């Protein structure tokens, strides 16, 4: 699905990403974790084809990403960015329908029945009955679900999510990631999500990539990656790593400073 080989990204004289290589397969959910400024969002931008890079190669389905046209890319990969929804007072339904833009001809018409796709997406994210609400009448959690519905109507093969849960309370975090994971499994999609919460990353992702200072510090299954040593060296925190009592994945407990004992 995606092959990244020795990718290097420089902005000005700074190396933002160095020596990035990995392969992502279909029907998997990947997590990208790492401290602030590690290069996670930049990596997603490269993978979505909107940012150039200096050297290396990114291939989507065996073809270099540069060879894809804008619309062609948008037909099979979708990005859910932080705070990326239009600010104006569109309705929920109008915004979700905007996800169909890459499929329209120059008259704004499309062959498939978009209305049905929009209905199904609203249903999937649990926004049915709220479609005539305006964005400014929604909570943060609802807005994030609108963004996800807009991604769903694109019927992408690959979904890239940049911190999709950051401003949500724990109930909405789980609800959003449940929806994403279900969609990923049911449709056999590839999903890559930048996640800050290591415990959620361990529960939802098949594999993780850890970025630190623009380099891959570790990658593999959550079991392989989320060790106390790794977390100490990447985040400078000294955690306790336990197993989840129900499904055994690693879970991280933080410790307050020793002087506060
Ligand atoms: P993350 O998402 O992991 O927090 P980013 O990918 O946003 O990190 O940024 C990685 C580094 O690149 C940061 O140090 C950031 O300041 C820098 N950076 C990102 N975009 C630009 C830009 N357009 N110009 C200069 N520096 C940038
Ligand atoms: Mg970021």
JSON list of N, CA and C and ligand atoms in Angstrom, two decimals, residues 11 14 16 35-42, ligand 1:
[
{"chain": "A", "resi": 11, "resn": "UNK", "atom": "N", "xyz": [13.56, 21.87, 5.99]},
{"chain": "A", "resi": 11, "resn": "UNK", "atom": "CA", "xyz": [12.91, 23.17, 5.83]},
{"chain": "A", "resi": 11, "resn": "UNK", "atom": "C", "xyz": [13.95, 24.21, 6.22]},
{"chain": "A", "resi": 14, "resn": "UNK", "atom": "N", "xyz": [17.05, 23.30, 8.43]},
{"chain": "A", "resi": 14, "resn": "UNK", "atom": "CA", "xyz": [16.75, 22.29, 9.45]},
{"chain": "A", "resi": 14, "resn": "UNK", "atom": "C", "xyz": [16.28, 20.97, 8.85]},
{"chain": "A", "resi": 16, "resn": "UNK", "atom": "N", "xyz": [13.97, 18.18, 9.18]},
{"chain": "A", "resi": 16, "resn": "UNK", "atom": "CA", "xyz": [12.73, 17.91, 9.91]},
{"chain": "A", "resi": 16, "resn": "UNK", "atom": "C", "xyz": [12.47, 16.41, 9.97]},
{"chain": "A", "resi": 35, "resn": "UNK", "atom": "N", "xyz": [7.16, 12.82, 20.73]},
{"chain": "A", "resi": 35, "resn": "UNK", "atom": "CA", "xyz": [6.98, 14.11, 21.40]},
{"chain": "A", "resi": 35, "resn": "UNK", "atom": "C", "xyz": [6.58, 15.24, 20.44]},
{"chain": "A", "resi": 36, "resn": "UNK", "atom": "N", "xyz": [6.18, 16.36, 21.01]},
{"chain": "A", "resi": 36, "resn": "UNK", "atom": "CA", "xyz": [5.87, 17.55, 20.22]},
{"chain": "A", "resi": 36, "resn": "UNK", "atom": "C", "xyz": [7.07, 17.93, 19.36]},
{"chain": "A", "resi": 37, "resn": "UNK", "atom": "N", "xyz": [6.83, 18.27, 18.13]},
{"chain": "A", "resi": 37, "resn": "UNK", "atom": "CA", "xyz": [7.89, 18.73, 17.25]},
{"chain": "A", "resi": 37, "resn": "UNK", "atom": "C", "xyz": [8.75, 17.62, 16.66]},
{"chain": "A", "resi": 38, "resn": "UNK", "atom": "N", "xyz": [8.35, 16.37, 16.87]},
{"chain": "A", "resi": 38, "resn": "UNK", "atom": "CA", "xyz": [9.16, 15.24, 16.37]},
{"chain": "A", "resi": 38, "resn": "UNK", "atom": "C", "xyz": [9.06, 15.08, 14.86]},
{"chain": "A", "resi": 39, "resn": "UNK", "atom": "N", "xyz": [8.02, 15.66, 14.25]},
{"chain": "A", "resi": 39, "resn": "UNK", "atom": "CA", "xyz": [7.87, 15.55, 12.79]},
{"chain": "A", "resi": 39, "resn": "UNK", "atom": "C", "xyz": [6.67, 14.72, 12.36]},
{"chain": "A", "resi": 40, "resn": "UNK", "atom": "N", "xyz": [5.76, 14.43, 13.29]},
{"chain": "A", "resi": 40, "resn": "UNK", "atom": "CA", "xyz": [4.62, 13.55, 12.98]},
{"chain": "A", "resi": 40, "resn": "UNK", "atom": "C", "xyz": [3.69, 14.17, 11.94]},
{"chain": "A", "resi": 41, "resn": "UNK", "atom": "N", "xyz": [3.31, 15.43, 12.16]},
{"chain": "A", "resi": 41, "resn": "UNK", "atom": "CA", "xyz": [2.40, 16.08, 11.20]},
{"chain": "A", "resi": 41, "resn": "UNK", "atom": "C", "xyz": [3.08, 16.24, 9.85]},
{"chain": "A", "resi": 42, "resn": "UNK", "atom": "N", "xyz": [4.36, 16.55, 9.87]},
{"chain": "A", "resi": 42, "resn": "UNK", "atom": "CA", "xyz": [5.11, 16.69, 8.61]},
{"chain": "A", "resi": 42, "resn": "UNK", "atom": "C", "xyz": [5.09, 15.37, 7.85]},
{"chain": "B", "resi": 1, "resn": "LIG", "atom": "P1", "xyz": [4.79, 17.19, 15.39]},
{"chain": "B", "resi": 1, "resn": "LIG", "atom": "O1", "xyz": [3.57, 17.04, 14.56]},
{"chain": "B", "resi": 1, "resn": "LIG", "atom": "O2", "xyz": [5.49, 15.90, 15.69]},
{"chain": "B", "resi": 1, "resn": "LIG", "atom": "O3", "xyz": [4.55, 17.96, 16.65]},
{"chain": "B", "resi": 1, "resn": "LIG", "atom": "P2", "xyz": [5.72, 18.79, 13.17]},
{"chain": "B", "resi": 1, "resn": "LIG", "atom": "O4", "xyz": [5.79, 17.84, 12.05]},
{"chain": "B", "resi": 1, "resn": "LIG", "atom": "O5", "xyz": [4.58, 19.73, 13.21]},
{"chain": "B", "resi": 1, "resn": "LIG", "atom": "O6", "xyz": [5.88, 18.01, 14.55]},
{"chain": "B", "resi": 1, "resn": "LIG", "atom": "O7", "xyz": [7.03, 19.67, 13.17]},
{"chain": "B", "resi": 1, "resn": "LIG", "atom": "C1", "xyz": [8.33, 19.10, 13.20]},
{"chain": "B", "resi": 1, "resn": "LIG", "atom": "C2", "xyz": [9.35, 20.22, 13.27]},
{"chain": "B", "resi": 1, "resn": "LIG", "atom": "O8", "xyz": [9.34, 20.92, 12.06]},
{"chain": "B", "resi": 1, "resn": "LIG", "atom": "C3", "xyz": [9.07, 21.22, 14.38]},
{"chain": "B", "resi": 1, "resn": "LIG", "atom": "O9", "xyz": [10.30, 21.54, 14.98]},
{"chain": "B", "resi": 1, "resn": "LIG", "atom": "C4", "xyz": [8.51, 22.39, 13.64]},
{"chain": "B", "resi": 1, "resn": "LIG", "atom": "O10", "xyz": [8.84, 23.59, 14.30]},
{"chain": "B", "resi": 1, "resn": "LIG", "atom": "C5", "xyz": [9.17, 22.30, 12.29]},
{"chain": "B", "resi": 1, "resn": "LIG", "atom": "N1", "xyz": [8.33, 22.82, 11.21]},
{"chain": "B", "resi": 1, "resn": "LIG", "atom": "C6", "xyz": [7.16, 22.31, 10.78]},
{"chain": "B", "resi": 1, "resn": "LIG", "atom": "N2", "xyz": [6.66, 23.02, 9.76]},
{"chain": "B", "resi": 1, "resn": "LIG", "atom": "C7", "xyz": [7.55, 24.00, 9.52]},
{"chain": "B", "resi": 1, "resn": "LIG", "atom": "C8", "xyz": [7.63, 25.09, 8.58]},
{"chain": "B", "resi": 1, "resn": "LIG", "atom": "N3", "xyz": [6.69, 25.29, 7.66]},
{"chain": "B", "resi": 1, "resn": "LIG", "atom": "N4", "xyz": [8.70, 25.90, 8.65]},
{"chain": "B", "resi": 1, "resn": "LIG", "atom": "C9", "xyz": [9.68, 25.70, 9.57]},
{"chain": "B", "resi": 1, "resn": "LIG", "atom": "N5", "xyz": [9.68, 24.71, 10.46]},
{"chain": "B", "resi": 1, "resn": "LIG", "atom": "C10", "xyz": [8.63, 23.88, 10.45]}
]
